[in-house]
Tab-separated table of C-alpha atoms in Angstrom:
chain	number	residue	atom	x	y	z
E	1	MET	CA	-90.120	-73.130	-68.320
E	2	THR	CA	-90.736	-72.283	-71.998
E	3	SER	CA	-93.465	-69.768	-72.651
E	4	ALA	CA	-95.182	-68.281	-75.656
E	5	PRO	CA	-93.070	-65.090	-75.805
E	6	GLU	CA	-89.896	-67.223	-76.364
E	7	ARG	CA	-91.324	-68.967	-79.411
E	8	ILE	CA	-89.897	-67.911	-82.783
E	9	SER	CA	-92.407	-66.680	-85.344
E	10	VAL	CA	-91.395	-67.423	-88.962
E	11	LEU	CA	-92.875	-66.364	-92.291
E	12	VAL	CA	-91.949	-68.707	-95.182
E	13	LEU	CA	-92.202	-67.304	-98.727
E	14	GLU	CA	-91.967	-70.348	-101.035
E	15	ASP	CA	-93.966	-71.452	-104.088
E	16	ASP	CA	-92.758	-75.085	-103.995
E	17	ALA	CA	-95.530	-76.613	-101.898
E	18	SER	CA	-93.585	-79.799	-101.066
E	19	PHE	CA	-90.481	-77.931	-99.944
E	20	ALA	CA	-92.549	-75.383	-97.998
E	21	ALA	CA	-94.334	-78.203	-96.158
E	22	THR	CA	-91.001	-79.820	-95.225
E	23	VAL	CA	-89.643	-76.539	-93.826
E	24	GLU	CA	-92.877	-75.838	-91.992
E	25	ASP	CA	-92.960	-79.303	-90.406
E	26	GLU	CA	-89.320	-79.021	-89.298
E	27	LEU	CA	-89.782	-75.600	-87.652
E	28	ARG	CA	-93.090	-76.536	-86.027
E	29	SER	CA	-91.449	-79.644	-84.562
E	30	ARG	CA	-89.080	-77.269	-82.737
E	31	GLY	CA	-92.032	-75.424	-81.216
E	32	HIS	CA	-91.946	-72.439	-83.561
E	33	GLN	CA	-94.897	-70.626	-85.076
E	34	VAL	CA	-94.847	-70.815	-88.883
E	35	GLU	CA	-96.929	-69.186	-91.604
E	36	THR	CA	-96.404	-70.000	-95.295
E	37	THR	CA	-97.249	-68.005	-98.399
E	38	SER	CA	-96.383	-68.410	-102.075
E	39	SER	CA	-97.056	-64.793	-103.059
E	40	VAL	CA	-94.667	-61.804	-102.839
E	41	ALA	CA	-97.631	-59.459	-102.444
E	42	GLN	CA	-99.069	-61.446	-99.553
E	43	ALA	CA	-95.678	-61.758	-97.879
E	44	ARG	CA	-95.217	-57.980	-97.989
E	45	GLU	CA	-98.691	-57.504	-96.524
E	46	ARG	CA	-98.137	-59.967	-93.674
E	47	LEU	CA	-94.740	-58.508	-92.782
E	48	ARG	CA	-96.268	-55.033	-92.604
E	49	ASP	CA	-98.783	-56.386	-90.104
E	50	GLY	CA	-95.866	-57.314	-87.825
E	51	GLY	CA	-95.336	-60.143	-85.354
E	52	PHE	CA	-92.625	-62.118	-87.214
E	53	ASP	CA	-89.041	-62.653	-86.072
E	54	VAL	CA	-87.674	-64.305	-89.212
E	55	ALA	CA	-88.651	-64.330	-92.877
E	56	LEU	CA	-87.450	-67.190	-95.135
E	57	LEU	CA	-87.538	-65.736	-98.637
E	58	ASP	CA	-87.363	-67.649	-101.916
E	59	LEU	CA	-85.982	-65.536	-104.741
E	60	GLN	CA	-87.866	-66.907	-107.742
E	61	LEU	CA	-91.656	-66.631	-107.414
E	62	PRO	CA	-94.521	-66.340	-109.909
E	63	ASP	CA	-95.327	-62.710	-109.001
E	64	GLY	CA	-91.815	-61.408	-108.358
E	65	SER	CA	-88.677	-61.980	-106.306
E	66	GLY	CA	-87.948	-62.287	-102.613
E	67	MET	CA	-85.473	-59.457	-103.180
E	68	GLU	CA	-88.445	-57.097	-103.414
E	69	VAL	CA	-89.562	-58.188	-99.957
E	70	LEU	CA	-86.013	-57.818	-98.648
E	71	ARG	CA	-85.835	-54.261	-99.974
E	72	GLU	CA	-89.139	-53.410	-98.309
E	73	ILE	CA	-87.955	-54.814	-94.974
E	74	GLY	CA	-85.005	-52.427	-95.127
E	75	ALA	CA	-86.974	-49.449	-96.422
E	76	GLU	CA	-89.710	-49.796	-93.784
E	77	ASP	CA	-87.239	-50.746	-91.008
E	78	LEU	CA	-89.397	-53.732	-90.126
E	79	PRO	CA	-88.254	-55.580	-86.952
E	80	VAL	CA	-87.662	-58.902	-88.752
E	81	GLU	CA	-84.518	-60.694	-89.959
E	82	ALA	CA	-84.503	-62.262	-93.444
E	83	LEU	CA	-82.901	-65.497	-94.672
E	84	VAL	CA	-82.721	-65.726	-98.476
E	85	MET	CA	-83.196	-69.144	-100.156
E	86	THR	CA	-82.472	-70.001	-103.762
E	87	GLY	CA	-81.933	-73.086	-105.882
E	88	HIS	CA	-78.975	-71.461	-107.624
E	89	ALA	CA	-75.757	-70.931	-105.698
E	90	GLU	CA	-74.885	-67.645	-107.348
E	91	VAL	CA	-72.245	-65.590	-105.532
E	92	GLN	CA	-73.508	-62.310	-107.001
E	93	THR	CA	-77.035	-62.977	-105.786
E	94	ALA	CA	-75.739	-63.793	-102.305
E	95	LEU	CA	-73.719	-60.574	-102.133
E	96	GLU	CA	-76.687	-58.509	-103.284
E	97	ALA	CA	-78.930	-60.110	-100.649
E	98	MET	CA	-76.412	-59.408	-97.880
E	99	ARG	CA	-75.994	-55.834	-99.082
E	100	LEU	CA	-79.745	-55.351	-98.818
E	101	GLY	CA	-79.688	-56.526	-95.192
E	102	ALA	CA	-80.320	-60.277	-95.303
E	103	TYR	CA	-79.061	-62.047	-92.189
E	104	ASP	CA	-77.702	-64.936	-94.263
E	105	TYR	CA	-78.020	-66.806	-97.557
E	106	ILE	CA	-78.825	-70.488	-97.947
E	107	THR	CA	-79.068	-72.749	-100.999
E	108	LYS	CA	-81.947	-75.145	-101.634
E	109	PRO	CA	-82.460	-77.760	-100.476
E	110	PRO	CA	-80.810	-76.806	-97.174
E	111	ARG	CA	-79.846	-79.254	-94.498
E	112	LEU	CA	-82.678	-78.975	-91.981
E	113	GLU	CA	-80.321	-78.826	-88.998
E	114	GLU	CA	-78.441	-75.947	-90.623
E	115	LEU	CA	-81.725	-74.190	-91.369
E	116	GLN	CA	-82.818	-74.523	-87.743
E	117	VAL	CA	-79.539	-73.015	-86.501
E	118	LEU	CA	-79.797	-70.072	-88.908
E	119	VAL	CA	-83.413	-69.398	-87.938
E	120	ALA	CA	-82.478	-69.372	-84.237
E	121	ARG	CA	-79.545	-67.001	-84.842
E	122	ALA	CA	-81.616	-64.688	-87.014
E	123	ALA	CA	-84.351	-64.583	-84.353
E	124	GLU	CA	-81.750	-63.697	-81.731
E	125	LYS	CA	-80.539	-60.810	-83.871
E	126	ALA	CA	-84.129	-59.623	-84.336
E	127	ARG	CA	-84.570	-59.645	-80.556
E	128	LEU	CA	-81.356	-57.647	-80.078
E	129	ARG	CA	-82.532	-55.088	-82.610
E	130	ARG	CA	-85.789	-54.588	-80.705
E	131	GLU	CA	-83.918	-54.258	-77.428
E	132	ASN	CA	-81.615	-51.641	-78.920
E	133	VAL	CA	-84.591	-49.635	-80.125
E	134	ALA	CA	-86.070	-49.862	-76.629
E	135	LEU	CA	-82.711	-48.847	-75.153
E	136	ARG	CA	-82.574	-45.749	-77.331
E	137	VAL	CA	-86.059	-44.823	-76.119
E	138	ARG	CA	-84.866	-45.148	-72.521
E	139	LEU	CA	-81.726	-43.081	-73.139
E	140	ARG	CA	-83.712	-40.289	-74.790
E	141	ARG	CA	-85.870	-40.034	-71.732
E	142	HIS	CA	-82.928	-40.172	-69.299
E	143	GLU	CA	-84.553	-42.857	-67.191
E	144	PRO	CA	-81.763	-44.806	-65.413
E	145	VAL	CA	-82.429	-48.103	-63.640
E	146	GLN	CA	-81.868	-47.917	-59.888
E	147	GLY	CA	-82.087	-50.319	-56.961
E	148	PHE	CA	-85.166	-50.467	-54.748
E	149	VAL	CA	-83.781	-50.484	-51.165
E	150	THR	CA	-86.130	-51.062	-48.248
E	151	ASP	CA	-86.282	-52.544	-44.789
E	152	ASP	CA	-89.891	-51.450	-44.264
E	153	PRO	CA	-92.129	-54.508	-43.537
E	154	PRO	CA	-95.210	-53.354	-45.520
E	155	THR	CA	-93.018	-52.409	-48.485
E	156	LYS	CA	-91.184	-55.757	-48.333
E	157	GLN	CA	-94.554	-57.497	-48.324
E	158	MET	CA	-95.549	-55.506	-51.424
E	159	LEU	CA	-92.345	-56.599	-53.173
E	160	ALA	CA	-93.069	-60.235	-52.296
E	161	THR	CA	-96.517	-59.904	-53.881
E	162	LEU	CA	-94.921	-58.320	-56.942
E	163	GLU	CA	-92.586	-61.304	-57.285
E	164	ARG	CA	-95.577	-63.646	-57.320
E	165	ALA	CA	-97.428	-61.514	-59.877
E	166	ALA	CA	-94.474	-61.073	-62.256
E	167	PRO	CA	-94.682	-64.421	-64.141
E	168	SER	CA	-98.383	-63.970	-64.920
E	169	ALA	CA	-99.851	-62.196	-67.935
E	170	LEU	CA	-102.109	-59.983	-65.811
E	171	PRO	CA	-101.950	-56.218	-66.357
E	172	ILE	CA	-100.500	-54.335	-63.396
E	173	LEU	CA	-101.450	-50.928	-61.968
E	174	ILE	CA	-98.887	-49.173	-59.724
E	175	GLU	CA	-100.085	-46.213	-57.670
E	176	GLY	CA	-97.932	-43.826	-55.691
E	177	GLU	CA	-96.576	-40.302	-55.461
E	178	THR	CA	-93.980	-38.974	-57.884
E	179	GLY	CA	-90.478	-40.180	-57.092
E	180	THR	CA	-91.449	-43.258	-55.065
E	181	GLY	CA	-89.965	-45.776	-57.520
E	182	LYS	CA	-92.946	-46.876	-59.626
E	183	GLU	CA	-90.788	-47.455	-62.704
E	184	LEU	CA	-88.401	-49.598	-60.651
E	185	LEU	CA	-91.298	-51.901	-59.822
E	186	ALA	CA	-92.393	-51.970	-63.466
E	187	ARG	CA	-88.883	-52.978	-64.565
E	188	ALA	CA	-88.769	-55.622	-61.828
E	189	LEU	CA	-92.082	-57.057	-63.074
E	190	HIS	CA	-90.640	-57.269	-66.584
E	191	ASP	CA	-87.268	-58.697	-65.519
E	192	GLN	CA	-88.910	-61.443	-63.438
E	193	SER	CA	-91.381	-62.428	-66.169
E	194	PRO	CA	-91.029	-64.764	-69.189
E	195	ARG	CA	-90.946	-61.602	-71.297
E	196	SER	CA	-87.592	-60.475	-69.893
E	197	PRO	CA	-85.644	-61.349	-73.103
E	198	PHE	CA	-87.866	-58.912	-74.993
E	199	PRO	CA	-88.122	-55.096	-74.829
E	200	PHE	CA	-89.253	-53.053	-71.851
E	201	VAL	CA	-90.570	-49.794	-73.310
E	202	PRO	CA	-91.401	-46.942	-70.886
E	203	ILE	CA	-93.835	-44.294	-72.119
E	204	ASN	CA	-94.443	-41.110	-70.121
E	205	CYS	CA	-98.012	-40.223	-71.071
E	206	ALA	CA	-97.709	-36.789	-69.416
E	207	ALA	CA	-94.552	-35.837	-71.340
E	208	LEU	CA	-95.852	-36.555	-74.862
E	209	PRO	CA	-97.744	-33.727	-76.606
E	210	GLU	CA	-101.456	-34.454	-77.082
E	211	THR	CA	-101.034	-34.032	-80.846
E	212	LEU	CA	-98.286	-36.677	-81.043
E	213	ILE	CA	-99.121	-39.239	-78.378
E	214	GLU	CA	-101.385	-41.346	-80.634
E	215	SER	CA	-98.679	-41.541	-83.305
E	216	GLU	CA	-96.024	-42.338	-80.672
E	217	LEU	CA	-98.085	-45.165	-79.199
E	218	PHE	CA	-99.484	-46.743	-82.349
E	219	GLY	CA	-97.340	-45.398	-85.196
E	220	HIS	CA	-98.533	-43.806	-88.418
E	221	GLU	CA	-98.654	-44.456	-92.128
E	222	ARG	CA	-96.904	-42.362	-94.706
E	223	GLY	CA	-98.955	-39.244	-95.490
E	224	ALA	CA	-101.226	-39.701	-92.462
E	225	PHE	CA	-100.644	-36.053	-91.538
E	226	THR	CA	-98.385	-33.156	-92.452
E	227	GLY	CA	-94.803	-34.205	-91.853
E	228	ALA	CA	-95.487	-37.956	-91.984
E	229	ILE	CA	-93.053	-38.582	-94.841
E	230	GLU	CA	-92.655	-42.281	-94.081
E	231	ARG	CA	-94.286	-45.062	-92.112
E	232	LYS	CA	-93.336	-45.113	-88.437
E	233	SER	CA	-93.735	-48.012	-86.017
E	234	GLY	CA	-95.304	-47.060	-82.703
E	235	LEU	CA	-93.933	-47.929	-79.279
E	236	PHE	CA	-96.468	-50.739	-78.914
E	237	GLU	CA	-94.866	-52.398	-81.965
E	238	VAL	CA	-91.377	-51.775	-80.578
E	239	ALA	CA	-92.428	-53.606	-77.405
E	240	THR	CA	-93.827	-56.675	-79.151
E	241	ARG	CA	-93.606	-59.764	-76.893
E	242	GLY	CA	-92.256	-57.510	-74.157
E	243	THR	CA	-93.716	-55.019	-71.697
E	244	VAL	CA	-95.167	-51.552	-72.233
E	245	PHE	CA	-94.910	-49.309	-69.164
E	246	LEU	CA	-97.497	-46.509	-69.327
E	247	ASP	CA	-96.345	-43.971	-66.752
E	248	GLU	CA	-98.823	-41.267	-65.660
E	249	ILE	CA	-101.685	-43.188	-67.255
E	250	GLY	CA	-104.173	-40.794	-65.651
E	251	GLU	CA	-103.038	-38.029	-68.030
E	252	LEU	CA	-104.426	-39.777	-71.148
E	253	SER	CA	-107.334	-38.047	-72.832
E	254	VAL	CA	-110.678	-39.859	-72.921
E	255	PRO	CA	-110.464	-40.605	-76.696
E	256	LEU	CA	-107.040	-42.197	-76.233
E	257	GLN	CA	-108.361	-44.125	-73.252
E	258	SER	CA	-110.884	-45.685	-75.634
E	259	ARG	CA	-108.163	-46.698	-78.106
E	260	LEU	CA	-106.029	-48.146	-75.344
E	261	LEU	CA	-108.979	-50.154	-74.038
E	262	ARG	CA	-109.453	-51.714	-77.478
E	263	VAL	CA	-105.751	-52.632	-77.688
E	264	LEU	CA	-105.924	-54.332	-74.300
E	265	GLU	CA	-109.048	-56.263	-75.284
E	266	THR	CA	-108.014	-57.312	-78.804
E	267	GLN	CA	-104.195	-57.008	-78.826
E	268	GLU	CA	-104.450	-55.169	-82.127
E	269	PHE	CA	-104.712	-51.587	-83.352
E	270	PHE	CA	-104.546	-49.393	-86.444
E	271	ARG	CA	-101.683	-47.039	-87.126
E	272	VAL	CA	-102.694	-43.412	-87.562
E	273	GLY	CA	-103.946	-43.207	-91.139
E	274	GLY	CA	-103.827	-47.001	-91.483
E	275	THR	CA	-106.502	-49.392	-92.723
E	276	ARG	CA	-104.869	-52.680	-91.722
E	277	ALA	CA	-104.937	-53.950	-88.140
E	278	VAL	CA	-101.546	-54.546	-86.508
E	279	ARG	CA	-101.403	-57.398	-83.998
E	280	VAL	CA	-99.109	-57.234	-80.988
E	281	ASP	CA	-98.351	-59.373	-77.974
E	282	VAL	CA	-97.494	-57.055	-75.069
E	283	ARG	CA	-98.055	-56.926	-71.349
E	284	VAL	CA	-99.186	-53.545	-70.028
E	285	VAL	CA	-97.942	-52.170	-66.724
E	286	SER	CA	-99.325	-48.736	-65.875
E	287	ALA	CA	-98.588	-46.229	-63.135
E	288	THR	CA	-100.148	-43.063	-61.792
E	289	ASN	CA	-99.665	-40.485	-59.063
E	290	ARG	CA	-103.343	-39.509	-59.284
E	291	ASP	CA	-106.338	-40.886	-57.444
E	292	ILE	CA	-107.716	-42.886	-60.386
E	293	ARG	CA	-110.815	-43.950	-58.468
E	294	ALA	CA	-111.714	-40.297	-57.907
E	295	ASP	CA	-111.104	-39.616	-61.624
E	296	VAL	CA	-113.451	-42.501	-62.488
E	297	GLU	CA	-116.156	-41.089	-60.244
E	298	ALA	CA	-115.656	-37.625	-61.759
E	299	GLY	CA	-115.889	-39.001	-65.312
E	300	ARG	CA	-112.287	-38.129	-66.200
E	301	PHE	CA	-111.204	-41.755	-66.528
E	302	ARG	CA	-113.088	-44.639	-68.098
E	303	GLU	CA	-114.295	-47.141	-65.546
E	304	ASP	CA	-113.959	-50.103	-67.934
E	305	LEU	CA	-110.352	-49.142	-68.703
E	306	TYR	CA	-109.599	-48.835	-64.984
E	307	TYR	CA	-110.782	-52.392	-64.359
E	308	ARG	CA	-108.901	-53.636	-67.429
E	309	LEU	CA	-105.627	-52.087	-66.169
E	310	ASN	CA	-106.164	-53.131	-62.568
E	311	GLY	CA	-105.377	-56.859	-62.844
E	312	VAL	CA	-103.168	-56.556	-59.774
E	313	ALA	CA	-102.699	-53.209	-58.009
E	314	PHE	CA	-99.705	-52.041	-55.981
E	315	HIS	CA	-99.437	-48.939	-53.826
E	316	VAL	CA	-95.915	-47.602	-53.273
E	317	PRO	CA	-95.788	-45.734	-49.943
E	318	PRO	CA	-94.179	-42.278	-49.874
E	319	LEU	CA	-90.801	-41.943	-48.182
E	320	ARG	CA	-92.265	-40.062	-45.210
E	321	GLU	CA	-94.267	-43.203	-44.361
E	322	ARG	CA	-91.136	-45.387	-44.264
E	323	ARG	CA	-88.614	-43.125	-42.560
E	324	GLY	CA	-86.606	-46.130	-41.420
E	325	ASP	CA	-85.478	-46.555	-45.024
E	326	ILE	CA	-83.970	-43.051	-45.215
E	327	PRO	CA	-80.543	-43.960	-43.720
E	328	LEU	CA	-80.386	-47.115	-45.864
E	329	LEU	CA	-81.205	-45.189	-49.021
E	330	ALA	CA	-78.816	-42.357	-48.186
E	331	ARG	CA	-75.973	-44.851	-47.708
E	332	HIS	CA	-76.977	-46.638	-50.916
E	333	PHE	CA	-76.818	-43.410	-52.937
E	334	LEU	CA	-73.459	-42.449	-51.371
E	335	ASP	CA	-71.971	-45.837	-52.258
E	336	ARG	CA	-73.356	-45.705	-55.779
E	337	ALA	CA	-71.839	-42.248	-56.267
E	338	GLY	CA	-68.439	-43.738	-55.358
E	339	SER	CA	-68.190	-41.444	-52.343
E	340	GLY	CA	-66.270	-42.536	-49.286
E	341	ARG	CA	-68.001	-39.919	-47.160
E	342	MET	CA	-69.853	-40.664	-43.960
E	343	LEU	CA	-73.208	-39.319	-42.816
E	344	GLU	CA	-72.825	-37.513	-39.518
E	345	PRO	CA	-75.580	-37.783	-36.873
E	346	SER	CA	-76.735	-34.211	-37.499
E	347	ALA	CA	-77.261	-35.017	-41.198
E	348	LEU	CA	-79.084	-38.272	-40.438
E	349	GLU	CA	-81.353	-36.448	-38.003
E	350	ALA	CA	-82.113	-33.760	-40.579
E	351	LEU	CA	-82.791	-36.328	-43.318
E	352	ALA	CA	-85.089	-38.350	-41.042
E	353	SER	CA	-87.137	-35.320	-39.954
E	354	TYR	CA	-87.721	-33.906	-43.458
E	355	ASP	CA	-90.992	-34.845	-45.206
E	356	TRP	CA	-89.498	-35.484	-48.691
E	357	PRO	CA	-92.229	-34.220	-51.043
E	358	GLY	CA	-90.079	-35.491	-53.952
E	359	ASN	CA	-89.635	-38.874	-52.237
E	360	VAL	CA	-86.702	-41.175	-53.107
E	361	ARG	CA	-85.803	-39.193	-56.227
E	362	GLU	CA	-85.388	-36.017	-54.157
E	363	LEU	CA	-83.286	-37.882	-51.571
E	364	GLU	CA	-80.977	-39.142	-54.305
E	365	MET	CA	-80.429	-35.623	-55.621
E	366	VAL	CA	-79.799	-34.224	-52.117
E	367	ILE	CA	-77.232	-36.929	-51.304
E	368	GLY	CA	-75.503	-36.539	-54.657
E	369	ARG	CA	-75.200	-32.778	-54.139
E	370	ALA	CA	-73.941	-33.137	-50.567
E	371	ALA	CA	-71.355	-35.747	-51.613
E	372	LEU	CA	-70.053	-33.362	-54.249
E	373	LEU	CA	-70.043	-30.088	-52.290
E	374	SER	CA	-69.418	-30.904	-48.613
E	375	PRO	CA	-65.915	-29.695	-47.644
E	376	GLY	CA	-65.033	-32.408	-45.144
E	377	PRO	CA	-65.056	-36.214	-45.077
E	378	GLY	CA	-68.351	-36.228	-43.189
E	379	ILE	CA	-71.678	-34.891	-44.436
E	380	ARG	CA	-73.252	-32.625	-41.813
E	381	ALA	CA	-76.662	-31.008	-41.576
E	382	GLU	CA	-75.057	-27.734	-42.748
E	383	ASP	CA	-74.033	-29.451	-45.989
E	384	LEU	CA	-77.651	-30.202	-46.887
E	385	PRO	CA	-79.955	-27.824	-48.783
E	386	LEU	CA	-81.678	-25.175	-46.657
E	387	GLU	CA	-85.102	-26.797	-46.987
E	388	VAL	CA	-83.773	-30.087	-45.576
E	389	ARG	CA	-81.916	-28.629	-42.591
E	390	PRO	CA	-83.715	-28.469	-39.223
E	391	ARG	CA	-85.427	-25.148	-38.756
E	392	ALA	CA	-84.587	-23.084	-35.691
E	393	ALA	CA	-87.353	-22.768	-33.151
E	394	PRO	CA	-89.303	-19.565	-33.789
E	395	ARG	CA	-88.464	-16.717	-31.414
E	396	VAL	CA	-91.271	-15.995	-28.996
E	397	LEU	CA	-92.200	-12.328	-29.172
E	398	ARG	CA	-92.756	-10.797	-25.774
E	399	THR	CA	-95.782	-8.552	-25.511
E	400	ASP	CA	-95.211	-7.352	-21.950
E	401	LEU	CA	-92.515	-4.831	-22.919
E	402	THR	CA	-92.686	-1.244	-24.014
E	403	LEU	CA	-91.196	-0.289	-27.364
E	404	ALA	CA	-88.172	1.242	-25.622
E	405	GLU	CA	-87.641	-1.918	-23.558
E	406	MET	CA	-87.892	-4.105	-26.680
E	407	GLU	CA	-85.292	-1.913	-28.434
E	408	LYS	CA	-82.923	-2.239	-25.463
E	409	GLU	CA	-83.354	-6.014	-25.305
E	410	TYR	CA	-82.793	-6.409	-29.039
E	411	ILE	CA	-79.631	-4.280	-29.058
E	412	GLN	CA	-78.261	-6.217	-26.088
E	413	THR	CA	-78.944	-9.510	-27.943
E	414	VAL	CA	-77.078	-8.331	-31.055
E	415	LEU	CA	-74.246	-6.991	-28.894
E	416	ASP	CA	-73.904	-10.351	-27.147
E	417	LYS	CA	-73.923	-12.162	-30.514
E	418	ASN	CA	-70.978	-9.968	-31.594
E	419	ARG	CA	-69.180	-10.570	-28.250
E	420	GLY	CA	-69.466	-6.928	-27.218
E	421	HIS	CA	-67.815	-5.559	-30.365
E	422	ARG	CA	-69.614	-2.250	-30.794
E	423	ALA	CA	-68.489	-1.501	-34.376
E	424	ARG	CA	-69.704	-4.881	-35.671
E	425	THR	CA	-72.916	-4.507	-33.648
E	426	ALA	CA	-73.580	-1.094	-35.206
E	427	VAL	CA	-73.065	-2.553	-38.698
E	428	ALA	CA	-75.427	-5.442	-37.889
E	429	LEU	CA	-78.059	-2.998	-36.586
E	430	GLY	CA	-77.604	-0.649	-39.548
E	431	ILE	CA	-76.980	2.393	-37.362
E	432	ASP	CA	-74.090	4.794	-36.809
E	433	PRO	CA	-71.602	3.650	-34.124
E	434	LYS	CA	-72.036	7.006	-32.373
E	435	THR	CA	-75.812	6.396	-32.155
E	436	LEU	CA	-75.168	2.981	-30.588
E	437	TYR	CA	-72.744	4.494	-28.065
E	438	ASN	CA	-75.267	7.168	-27.070
E	439	LYS	CA	-77.976	4.558	-26.475
E	440	LEU	CA	-75.635	2.409	-24.375
E	441	ARG	CA	-74.589	5.452	-22.344
E	442	ALA	CA	-78.258	6.359	-21.755
E	443	TRP	CA	-78.840	2.834	-20.384
E	444	GLY	CA	-75.709	2.949	-18.258
E	445	LEU	CA	-73.978	0.298	-20.361
E	446	ALA	CA	-71.353	2.407	-22.124
E	447	ASP	CA	-68.582	1.486	-19.701
E	448	GLU	CA	-69.306	-2.270	-19.648
E	449	PRO	CA	-66.599	-4.380	-21.337
């Protein structure tokens, strides 16, 4: 099924009206979106606004050359690939265009089939560039993609609902505690949608400084603030035609909530310090570990934004509510770590009885550590961190004994633990061995083996 995000968007810069119409008709017949201009100034303005995959640039125009536009594409790092057209097959001009970053060079009049092939290849390269930018964002944030393993019926039902919601354009809100796998669901929504060929850009709203988050989301113009030495595209522009994942959405300030609401309603925004609206086509998936409804009632979160984000809502249950998944997940993490180790019953019992405040993320770290540090082929309860191991039953303190009787009972317990070895018992008690011997003799125990 072909959908709007797969359509190629082309800007044609050509002052020959007849030729421009022929190119436009050919590309539109292939289902592409085409906009034509005969002015270098207007072409530069439209490319700055964003939204184009390919620019077809004539070199000789009344108000300048397509080379000027090509230079600006490179200088501004605009996410568009350029094809240069000219009526003069000059080798030097072709080399200069390629040096400036043109995808290819074509003489006029081109064969329309050849033009179509070049446009498709240039659009593919533009898509790969956007994906690489998105990949660098992911790598900087150290956010690996992991598998979502479950045999829990309610969770499997949630995943089935997610699969039905993925192809739609509805915004998605994912609620759940930290470490439950909210980003996994967001990536699954993207991968199963028509936008999967385009970028998935995760944004941790809690990790970005308040002073920078607006610039990170929407970009800024040169000179917008101290240190803004050049124009910068925001993450919403990086994600064009793809998916923006707003993690920890509840941490956004109220002013930024207002800006985000406008972007969702209009699909356009202004860069920081900008005066020209930038249009984007993105799907927004958001996630939170907060009780957003309570924040709405307390006035900390805009009610209209909540309803705009909540096209379809998912709640990811914490690991303690699906304990049956713990052995499956533990085995999954062992296999993924390349470990041939087995989980012994004592370890499985300890894992199943722990409450996992860090959820699946904490379990992954615990299994990874145990696989690395356990001395034997099997992972036992003793190989797990102290907080995960079963706690010994608390000793019941008897209150029917005198202080002297309690002392005698305690010393006998320590003596038994050390198998009657008086020197080790004295060290454990922190007393002189002679003092221990005198106490045992007073109780009639000095001669016992």
